[in-house]
XYZ file of C-alpha atoms in Angstrom:
524
model
C -101.096 -161.111 2.096
C -103.561 -161.071 -0.255
C -103.476 -157.682 -2.639
C -106.224 -155.158 -1.306
C -109.054 -155.313 -4.159
C -108.949 -151.522 -3.461
C -105.117 -151.098 -4.125
C -104.701 -153.702 -6.986
C -108.167 -154.413 -8.161
C -107.570 -156.465 -11.124
C -104.693 -158.735 -9.710
C -107.042 -159.137 -6.425
C -109.626 -160.547 -9.301
C -107.611 -162.639 -11.018
C -105.740 -164.134 -8.227
C -109.036 -165.003 -6.531
C -109.424 -167.008 -9.436
C -106.076 -169.271 -8.889
C -107.298 -172.537 -7.201
C -104.738 -172.005 -4.632
C -105.580 -168.458 -3.614
C -109.343 -168.991 -4.466
C -112.258 -167.547 -2.053
C -112.472 -169.502 1.056
C -114.939 -172.010 1.900
C -117.556 -170.263 3.496
C -117.416 -167.391 0.916
C -120.078 -168.101 -1.786
C -119.020 -168.875 -5.322
C -118.591 -166.259 -7.715
C -119.557 -166.601 -11.190
C -118.400 -163.812 -13.757
C -120.506 -164.584 -16.141
C -123.947 -163.913 -14.071
C -124.811 -160.667 -12.260
C -124.884 -161.086 -8.811
C -127.908 -160.831 -6.451
C -129.640 -157.871 -5.998
C -128.762 -157.600 -2.225
C -125.342 -157.722 -3.047
C -125.310 -154.375 -3.919
C -127.386 -152.894 -1.309
C -125.973 -154.764 1.583
C -122.225 -154.127 1.628
C -121.622 -155.960 5.115
C -122.844 -159.189 3.882
C -120.585 -161.969 2.753
C -121.095 -160.847 -1.204
C -119.410 -157.386 -0.589
C -116.601 -158.898 -2.074
C -118.137 -160.292 -4.794
C -120.037 -156.850 -5.105
C -116.847 -155.209 -5.624
C -115.828 -157.694 -8.518
C -118.667 -157.346 -10.040
C -118.830 -153.627 -10.424
C -114.863 -154.273 -11.972
C -116.460 -156.669 -14.428
C -119.077 -153.768 -15.495
C -115.980 -151.468 -15.951
C -113.870 -153.815 -17.587
C -116.239 -156.096 -19.518
C -113.652 -158.031 -21.360
C -112.824 -159.921 -18.123
C -115.455 -162.399 -18.978
C -113.086 -163.776 -21.500
C -112.134 -167.009 -20.434
C -108.880 -166.904 -22.584
C -107.554 -163.121 -21.428
C -108.083 -164.765 -17.595
C -106.114 -167.269 -18.292
C -103.412 -165.220 -19.689
C -103.312 -162.700 -17.076
C -103.331 -165.922 -14.735
C -99.962 -166.923 -16.275
C -98.610 -163.311 -15.635
C -99.141 -163.387 -12.170
C -97.594 -166.528 -11.641
C -94.589 -165.095 -9.759
C -96.423 -163.307 -7.131
C -98.883 -166.268 -6.412
C -95.321 -168.301 -5.784
C -93.706 -165.611 -3.723
C -97.182 -164.974 -1.648
C -97.076 -168.738 -0.908
C -93.516 -168.564 0.149
C -94.325 -165.617 2.887
C -97.495 -167.336 3.844
C -95.332 -170.271 4.913
C -92.581 -168.067 6.286
C -95.125 -165.719 8.302
C -96.603 -162.619 8.959
C -94.927 -159.183 8.260
C -93.268 -157.843 11.411
C -94.560 -154.846 12.658
C -92.222 -151.583 12.679
C -91.593 -151.799 16.217
C -90.113 -155.245 16.206
C -88.115 -154.383 12.945
C -86.599 -151.103 14.389
C -85.987 -153.195 17.610
C -83.949 -155.917 15.770
C -81.882 -153.416 13.872
C -80.843 -151.983 17.188
C -79.971 -155.582 18.804
C -77.710 -156.209 15.745
C -76.064 -152.789 16.510
C -75.005 -154.029 19.987
C -73.924 -157.381 19.440
C -71.594 -155.956 16.727
C -70.482 -152.956 19.007
C -69.946 -155.683 21.854
C -68.319 -157.958 19.203
C -66.053 -154.882 18.208
C -65.062 -154.580 22.000
C -64.374 -158.099 22.488
C -61.995 -158.248 19.399
C -60.324 -155.265 20.706
C -59.994 -156.687 24.189
C -58.079 -160.074 22.514
C -56.095 -157.766 20.758
C -55.101 -155.773 23.745
C -54.363 -158.553 25.638
C -50.442 -158.926 26.741
C -49.252 -162.554 25.712
C -48.156 -165.257 29.126
C -44.476 -165.302 29.158
C -44.348 -169.034 29.170
C -46.456 -168.826 25.617
C -44.538 -168.434 22.590
C -45.479 -166.098 19.282
C -46.854 -168.654 17.225
C -49.048 -170.148 19.594
C -50.122 -166.945 21.409
C -51.582 -165.902 17.610
C -52.816 -169.098 17.251
C -54.850 -169.162 20.681
C -56.038 -165.734 19.778
C -57.561 -166.812 16.157
C -58.810 -169.333 17.794
C -61.221 -167.373 20.176
C -61.597 -164.726 17.559
C -63.717 -167.831 16.116
C -65.375 -168.535 18.788
C -65.995 -164.787 19.266
C -67.276 -164.390 16.053
C -69.142 -167.465 16.015
C -70.992 -166.348 19.111
C -71.689 -162.988 17.429
C -73.300 -164.719 14.273
C -75.858 -167.019 16.703
C -77.013 -163.985 18.378
C -77.595 -161.851 15.422
C -79.404 -164.915 13.611
C -83.052 -164.059 15.036
C -82.787 -160.406 14.661
C -81.794 -160.839 11.204
C -84.258 -162.905 10.235
C -86.595 -160.671 11.170
C -85.349 -158.062 8.995
C -84.776 -160.382 6.082
C -88.398 -161.035 6.477
C -89.679 -157.706 6.490
C -87.770 -156.856 3.378
C -89.390 -159.867 1.782
C -92.415 -158.410 2.395
C -91.139 -154.951 1.201
C -89.980 -156.593 -2.042
C -93.731 -158.710 -2.100
C -95.318 -155.336 -2.171
C -93.635 -153.988 -4.961
C -94.144 -157.245 -7.031
C -97.702 -156.565 -6.367
C -97.280 -153.040 -8.225
C -95.591 -154.116 -10.648
C -97.961 -157.280 -11.414
C -101.081 -154.878 -11.234
C -99.546 -152.917 -14.095
C -98.722 -155.773 -16.298
C -102.451 -156.702 -15.815
C -103.316 -153.287 -17.057
C -101.207 -153.336 -20.156
C -102.989 -156.704 -20.756
C -106.122 -155.410 -20.812
C -105.399 -152.457 -22.924
C -103.829 -154.651 -25.477
C -106.990 -156.767 -25.622
C -109.408 -153.907 -25.806
C -107.518 -152.057 -28.598
C -108.525 -155.146 -30.733
C -104.844 -157.221 -30.322
C -105.257 -160.964 -29.753
C -105.169 -163.021 -26.333
C -101.729 -164.230 -27.327
C -100.630 -160.895 -27.826
C -101.431 -160.276 -24.753
C -100.074 -163.091 -22.872
C -96.469 -162.245 -21.836
C -93.060 -162.724 -23.817
C -91.580 -166.270 -24.124
C -88.455 -164.634 -21.898
C -91.430 -163.541 -18.960
C -92.583 -167.297 -19.243
C -88.961 -168.545 -18.560
C -88.752 -166.692 -15.791
C -92.439 -167.693 -14.466
C -91.276 -171.286 -14.755
C -88.007 -170.706 -13.437
C -89.484 -168.940 -10.400
C -91.774 -171.832 -9.701
C -88.436 -173.945 -9.529
C -87.076 -171.769 -7.537
C -90.011 -172.390 -5.005
C -90.041 -176.209 -5.360
C -86.021 -175.990 -4.353
C -86.972 -173.618 -1.361
C -90.370 -176.411 -0.408
C -87.945 -179.305 -1.117
C -85.242 -178.189 1.046
C -87.292 -177.570 3.742
C -88.069 -180.972 4.293
C -84.561 -182.895 3.428
C -80.995 -182.191 3.431
C -80.387 -180.807 0.263
C -76.764 -180.321 -0.436
C -76.570 -178.985 -4.377
C -78.243 -176.552 -6.495
C -78.007 -176.040 -9.746
C -79.694 -172.927 -11.300
C -77.490 -171.587 -14.009
C -78.500 -170.459 -17.301
C -82.187 -169.546 -16.295
C -82.635 -166.168 -16.676
C -83.174 -165.304 -13.099
C -82.924 -161.638 -11.721
C -83.135 -162.275 -8.133
C -82.297 -164.870 -5.287
C -85.084 -165.517 -2.663
C -83.730 -164.357 0.758
C -85.121 -168.177 2.025
C -82.370 -169.398 0.045
C -80.341 -168.558 3.211
C -82.008 -171.252 4.989
C -80.810 -174.119 3.289
C -77.860 -174.646 5.673
C -77.429 -178.382 3.985
C -76.076 -176.664 1.092
C -72.906 -177.339 -0.085
C -72.742 -176.628 -3.711
C -74.354 -173.706 -5.141
C -74.383 -172.944 -9.224
C -76.408 -169.479 -9.888
C -74.325 -168.528 -13.186
C -75.843 -167.358 -16.383
C -78.525 -165.135 -14.882
C -79.209 -161.705 -14.484
C -78.707 -161.276 -10.831
C -77.621 -157.338 -9.651
C -77.095 -158.749 -6.280
C -76.479 -161.593 -3.831
C -79.120 -161.241 -0.662
C -77.250 -161.359 3.128
C -79.386 -164.126 3.944
C -76.252 -166.285 2.071
C -74.583 -166.278 5.039
C -76.778 -168.492 6.633
C -75.249 -171.293 3.666
C -72.833 -172.368 6.899
C -71.799 -175.604 4.800
C -71.578 -174.266 1.426
C -68.255 -175.459 -0.146
C -68.601 -174.168 -3.462
C -70.573 -171.155 -5.252
C -70.580 -170.179 -8.839
C -71.812 -166.598 -9.499
C -70.148 -166.151 -12.896
C -71.725 -164.236 -15.898
C -74.221 -162.519 -14.106
C -74.966 -158.543 -13.122
C -73.338 -158.462 -10.015
C -71.919 -155.199 -8.771
C -71.014 -155.961 -5.349
C -70.907 -158.822 -3.378
C -72.463 -158.659 0.191
C -70.104 -158.536 3.333
C -71.823 -161.444 4.944
C -69.880 -163.521 2.018
C -67.044 -163.357 4.700
C -69.328 -165.720 7.219
C -69.051 -168.995 4.487
C -66.143 -170.304 7.156
C -66.138 -173.685 4.952
C -66.240 -171.969 1.253
C -63.411 -173.196 -0.864
C -64.120 -172.384 -4.725
C -65.865 -169.161 -5.183
C -66.533 -167.878 -8.828
C -67.619 -164.374 -9.235
C -66.062 -164.019 -12.809
C -67.682 -162.031 -16.041
C -69.790 -159.820 -13.631
C -69.246 -155.766 -12.786
C -67.574 -155.644 -9.589
C -65.713 -152.597 -9.095
C -64.462 -154.220 -5.635
C -64.336 -157.222 -3.250
C -65.483 -156.489 0.349
C -62.644 -156.597 2.490
C -64.574 -159.561 4.529
C -63.613 -161.859 1.722
C -60.317 -162.593 3.605
C -62.366 -164.087 6.451
C -63.110 -167.150 3.715
C -59.891 -168.709 5.175
C -60.942 -172.587 3.788
C -60.892 -170.677 0.371
C -58.887 -172.923 -2.604
C -59.706 -171.023 -5.495
C -60.883 -167.885 -5.938
C -61.722 -166.514 -9.733
C -62.511 -162.611 -9.852
C -61.844 -161.978 -13.537
C -63.448 -160.552 -16.182
C -64.849 -157.342 -13.881
C -63.929 -153.941 -13.248
C -61.984 -154.526 -10.266
C -59.082 -151.392 -9.587
C -57.462 -152.923 -6.377
C -57.658 -155.878 -4.044
C -58.419 -155.846 -0.529
C -55.554 -154.715 1.367
C -55.437 -157.932 4.152
C -55.979 -160.575 1.625
C -53.371 -162.123 1.952
C -53.484 -162.405 5.263
C -56.117 -164.784 6.041
C -56.602 -166.720 2.831
C -53.156 -168.729 3.488
C -54.858 -171.912 2.168
C -55.491 -170.791 -1.700
C -53.972 -172.337 -4.326
C -55.509 -170.620 -7.313
C -56.303 -166.737 -7.809
C -57.627 -165.493 -11.184
C -57.804 -161.893 -11.408
C -57.253 -161.272 -15.239
C -59.210 -158.730 -17.342
C -59.313 -156.461 -14.615
C -58.302 -152.623 -13.907
C -56.029 -153.708 -11.223
C -52.728 -151.190 -10.558
C -50.807 -153.278 -8.033
C -51.279 -155.863 -5.745
C -51.100 -155.493 -2.285
C -48.308 -156.622 -0.216
C -50.370 -159.013 1.620
C -50.517 -161.256 -1.166
C -47.268 -162.213 -0.634
C -48.020 -164.494 2.427
C -50.432 -166.906 0.418
C -47.697 -169.200 0.622
C -50.305 -172.260 -0.817
C -50.902 -170.153 -3.805
C -49.597 -172.354 -7.172
C -51.401 -170.407 -9.680
C -51.525 -166.378 -10.081
C -52.787 -165.068 -13.322
C -53.132 -160.992 -13.485
C -52.685 -160.981 -17.006
C -54.700 -157.817 -19.233
C -54.983 -155.390 -15.932
C -52.577 -152.343 -15.144
C -50.296 -153.470 -12.729
C -47.291 -151.573 -12.254
C -44.944 -153.809 -10.358
C -44.742 -156.468 -7.896
C -44.369 -156.151 -4.256
C -40.577 -156.773 -2.843
C -41.663 -159.815 -0.992
C -43.149 -161.694 -3.911
C -40.235 -164.557 -3.507
C -41.987 -165.682 -0.563
C -44.132 -167.314 -2.855
C -42.037 -170.435 -2.917
C -45.086 -172.949 -4.028
C -45.937 -170.699 -7.307
C -45.664 -172.725 -9.917
C -47.773 -170.805 -12.810
C -47.572 -167.072 -12.935
C -49.225 -164.709 -15.970
C -48.425 -160.957 -16.021
C -48.745 -160.764 -19.696
C -50.594 -157.245 -21.273
C -50.147 -154.869 -18.558
C -48.771 -153.280 -21.642
C -46.988 -150.108 -20.645
C -47.398 -150.104 -16.837
C -45.381 -153.205 -16.011
C -41.651 -152.329 -16.587
C -39.661 -154.342 -14.199
C -39.315 -157.132 -11.673
C -38.132 -157.135 -8.299
C -34.844 -158.939 -7.255
C -36.410 -161.294 -4.991
C -38.176 -163.270 -8.278
C -35.255 -165.464 -8.367
C -36.402 -166.894 -5.375
C -39.509 -168.448 -7.049
C -37.847 -171.591 -7.055
C -40.816 -173.872 -7.848
C -42.361 -171.315 -10.818
C -42.719 -173.819 -14.156
C -44.391 -171.604 -16.367
C -43.986 -167.915 -17.025
C -45.690 -165.449 -18.996
C -44.114 -161.619 -19.462
C -45.538 -161.054 -23.005
C -46.739 -157.648 -24.093
C -45.284 -155.652 -21.204
C -42.551 -152.846 -21.301
C -39.502 -154.876 -19.163
C -35.942 -153.520 -20.433
C -34.033 -156.181 -18.555
C -35.159 -159.743 -16.448
C -33.795 -159.080 -12.893
C -30.271 -160.692 -12.247
C -31.579 -163.539 -9.956
C -33.311 -165.090 -12.839
C -30.993 -167.693 -13.766
C -32.209 -169.069 -10.325
C -35.696 -170.512 -11.573
C -34.290 -173.775 -12.128
C -37.958 -175.184 -12.585
C -39.220 -173.217 -15.190
C -39.879 -174.852 -18.619
C -42.169 -172.276 -19.953
C -41.265 -168.646 -20.702
C -42.971 -166.263 -22.870
C -41.333 -162.931 -23.480
C -42.559 -161.985 -26.893
C -43.826 -158.025 -27.364
C -41.200 -156.641 -24.713
C -38.282 -154.243 -25.570
C -35.606 -156.539 -23.612
C -32.356 -155.885 -23.595
C -31.232 -158.224 -21.388
C -30.782 -160.773 -22.132
C -30.451 -159.997 -25.782
C -33.078 -161.160 -28.493
C -30.047 -163.650 -29.701
C -30.451 -165.382 -26.118
C -33.956 -165.108 -25.631
C -34.771 -166.861 -29.449
C -32.716 -169.974 -28.401
C -35.479 -170.581 -25.975
C -36.102 -170.703 -21.859
C -33.012 -172.823 -21.221
C -30.614 -170.407 -22.963
C -31.904 -167.442 -20.707
C -31.747 -169.266 -17.820
C -27.946 -169.856 -18.793
C -27.021 -166.377 -19.845
C -28.615 -164.885 -16.727
C -26.921 -167.558 -14.253
C -23.915 -166.709 -15.888
C -24.547 -162.895 -15.508
C -25.467 -163.431 -11.488
C -22.018 -165.442 -11.294
C -20.228 -162.766 -12.960
C -21.831 -160.089 -10.573
C -21.343 -162.050 -7.279
C -17.397 -162.348 -8.457
C -17.434 -158.885 -9.418
C -18.840 -158.043 -5.926
C -16.355 -160.306 -4.275
C -13.786 -158.299 -5.624
C -14.821 -154.929 -4.913
C -15.577 -156.132 -1.364
C -11.886 -157.631 -1.093
C -10.839 -154.067 -2.566
C -12.402 -152.499 -0.074
C -11.205 -154.353 2.795
C -7.440 -153.805 1.589
C -8.139 -149.960 1.306
C -9.865 -149.877 4.749
C -6.887 -151.508 6.354
C -4.363 -149.575 4.809
C -6.703 -146.502 5.152
C -6.561 -147.958 8.866
C -2.518 -148.214 9.277
C -2.215 -144.791 7.714
C -4.898 -143.078 9.949
C -2.863 -144.970 13.200
C 0.413 -143.716 11.963
C -1.056 -140.212 11.648
C -2.309 -140.039 14.649
C 0.754 -141.210 16.518
C 2.594 -138.478 14.684
C -0.248 -136.128 15.302
C 0.551 -136.726 18.836
C 4.240 -136.787 18.851
C 4.381 -133.321 17.185
C 1.719 -131.913 19.534
C 3.708 -133.154 22.602
C 7.030 -131.337 21.056
C 5.120 -128.037 20.211
C 3.866 -128.228 23.588
C 7.361 -128.265 25.149
C 8.887 -125.890 22.787
C 5.940 -123.318 23.037
C 5.875 -123.479 26.744
C 7.151 -120.684 28.737
C 10.650 -121.342 30.405
C 11.230 -122.124 34.242
C 12.566 -120.317 36.588
C 16.398 -120.340 37.363
C 17.439 -122.649 39.460
C 20.580 -121.188 41.531
C 22.251 -124.146 42.360
C 22.485 -125.271 38.800
C 23.875 -121.992 37.723
C 26.590 -121.903 40.464
C 27.696 -125.513 39.305
C 27.656 -124.404 35.598
């Protein structure tokens, strides 16, 4: 794990002077300000051969004898030292064969899981079990299969993650060597040691990294439940965070994360995750394994989509994905997130809501303003627990609401401002609980502006009367249709009888005469 002196000469030299990475006890001490013994040059196999390489480096880069420069360089590689410390605790890098074997095992487990789930779906329902019970049983069996599969995958995932951590460490070494070269060049060019030191931002990052390592070390021996790393300018979250299984609340908001590691799936007890105000472009599919997650905040990032697996977080109560670049929601998101109470998707580019959203029977607040929504699903009326709905500022896209809108009987607050709605649905008057309504900046014709200006109660009364008039008119038309059908039926029956009678007469007249009867002729 130590940097190779041939590949990373300056880094190896500096890390050899950090107390926790100094020479081994059996190595002779090296004084960078004193020349090495002659035998160190002549016998490369001696225990001082590494010291000889360092001596040659000092000859080539004489400023390395400056204690202030050494101190500045030491501060610049703190992240390397801390990462190496973590890796030393976790273990050596697995060989290529072990990694390939782990990937093959994961593929086999996934294939086996897919087969099990397929068999479950195709399994016939016993006659003595009703449909709801059968669905519940299938869901329980599916959970058992997934949990067993995840348990089998943990070892192989750990191998792959360890390999990835070592690979990242190799990149870190290269970056650190380049950083030290720049520091030395700046010092050699006549700049002060202070100018050669890392920027204030780099120092903050180093301090944060040290804090992260400290958290990992603390968590290894205790049941850590809450971690707050918000506003620390962090750029990556170590994979090892996935090993803190006791974690309940994790706040990594207001940093510079571009991704969240797959190892987050190991946080099996996590209930709240705040990853807002970062640079995230995607979420890992493994987030769907957080079965106890109740609150997820990923607002203020660069997400273009949410993973389909987010629907597996069945315990979710609040989901905030606002201020992103979302253009759609996962198709099946509503079928499984039946416990979701708050859904915030404002300030995105969403054009339509999937039909499955109508199955979120627990939803009480839906904020979808500042999107490109063109309409709501026809079954939106199923959301009978919805109390707050914000559809404002969809501008030229939202032009009408479905008739089932009137079934939202618990709706209390509704914002439809800044849209292109010409008429409220005829069932709008049935929204008895509505107390707050914003219809500004709409070309409304129904209800007319004078009614809108009188407030929400006037609008409800107007729409209710309009709905009643529509029902009365429909009833009148229905009765007329019944009468017309009755008359049409009588005429039809009469016409049918006449046709039958006329047809019989016609047939009689048109039929050829029967042969003459001699007896009758005689009587006549």
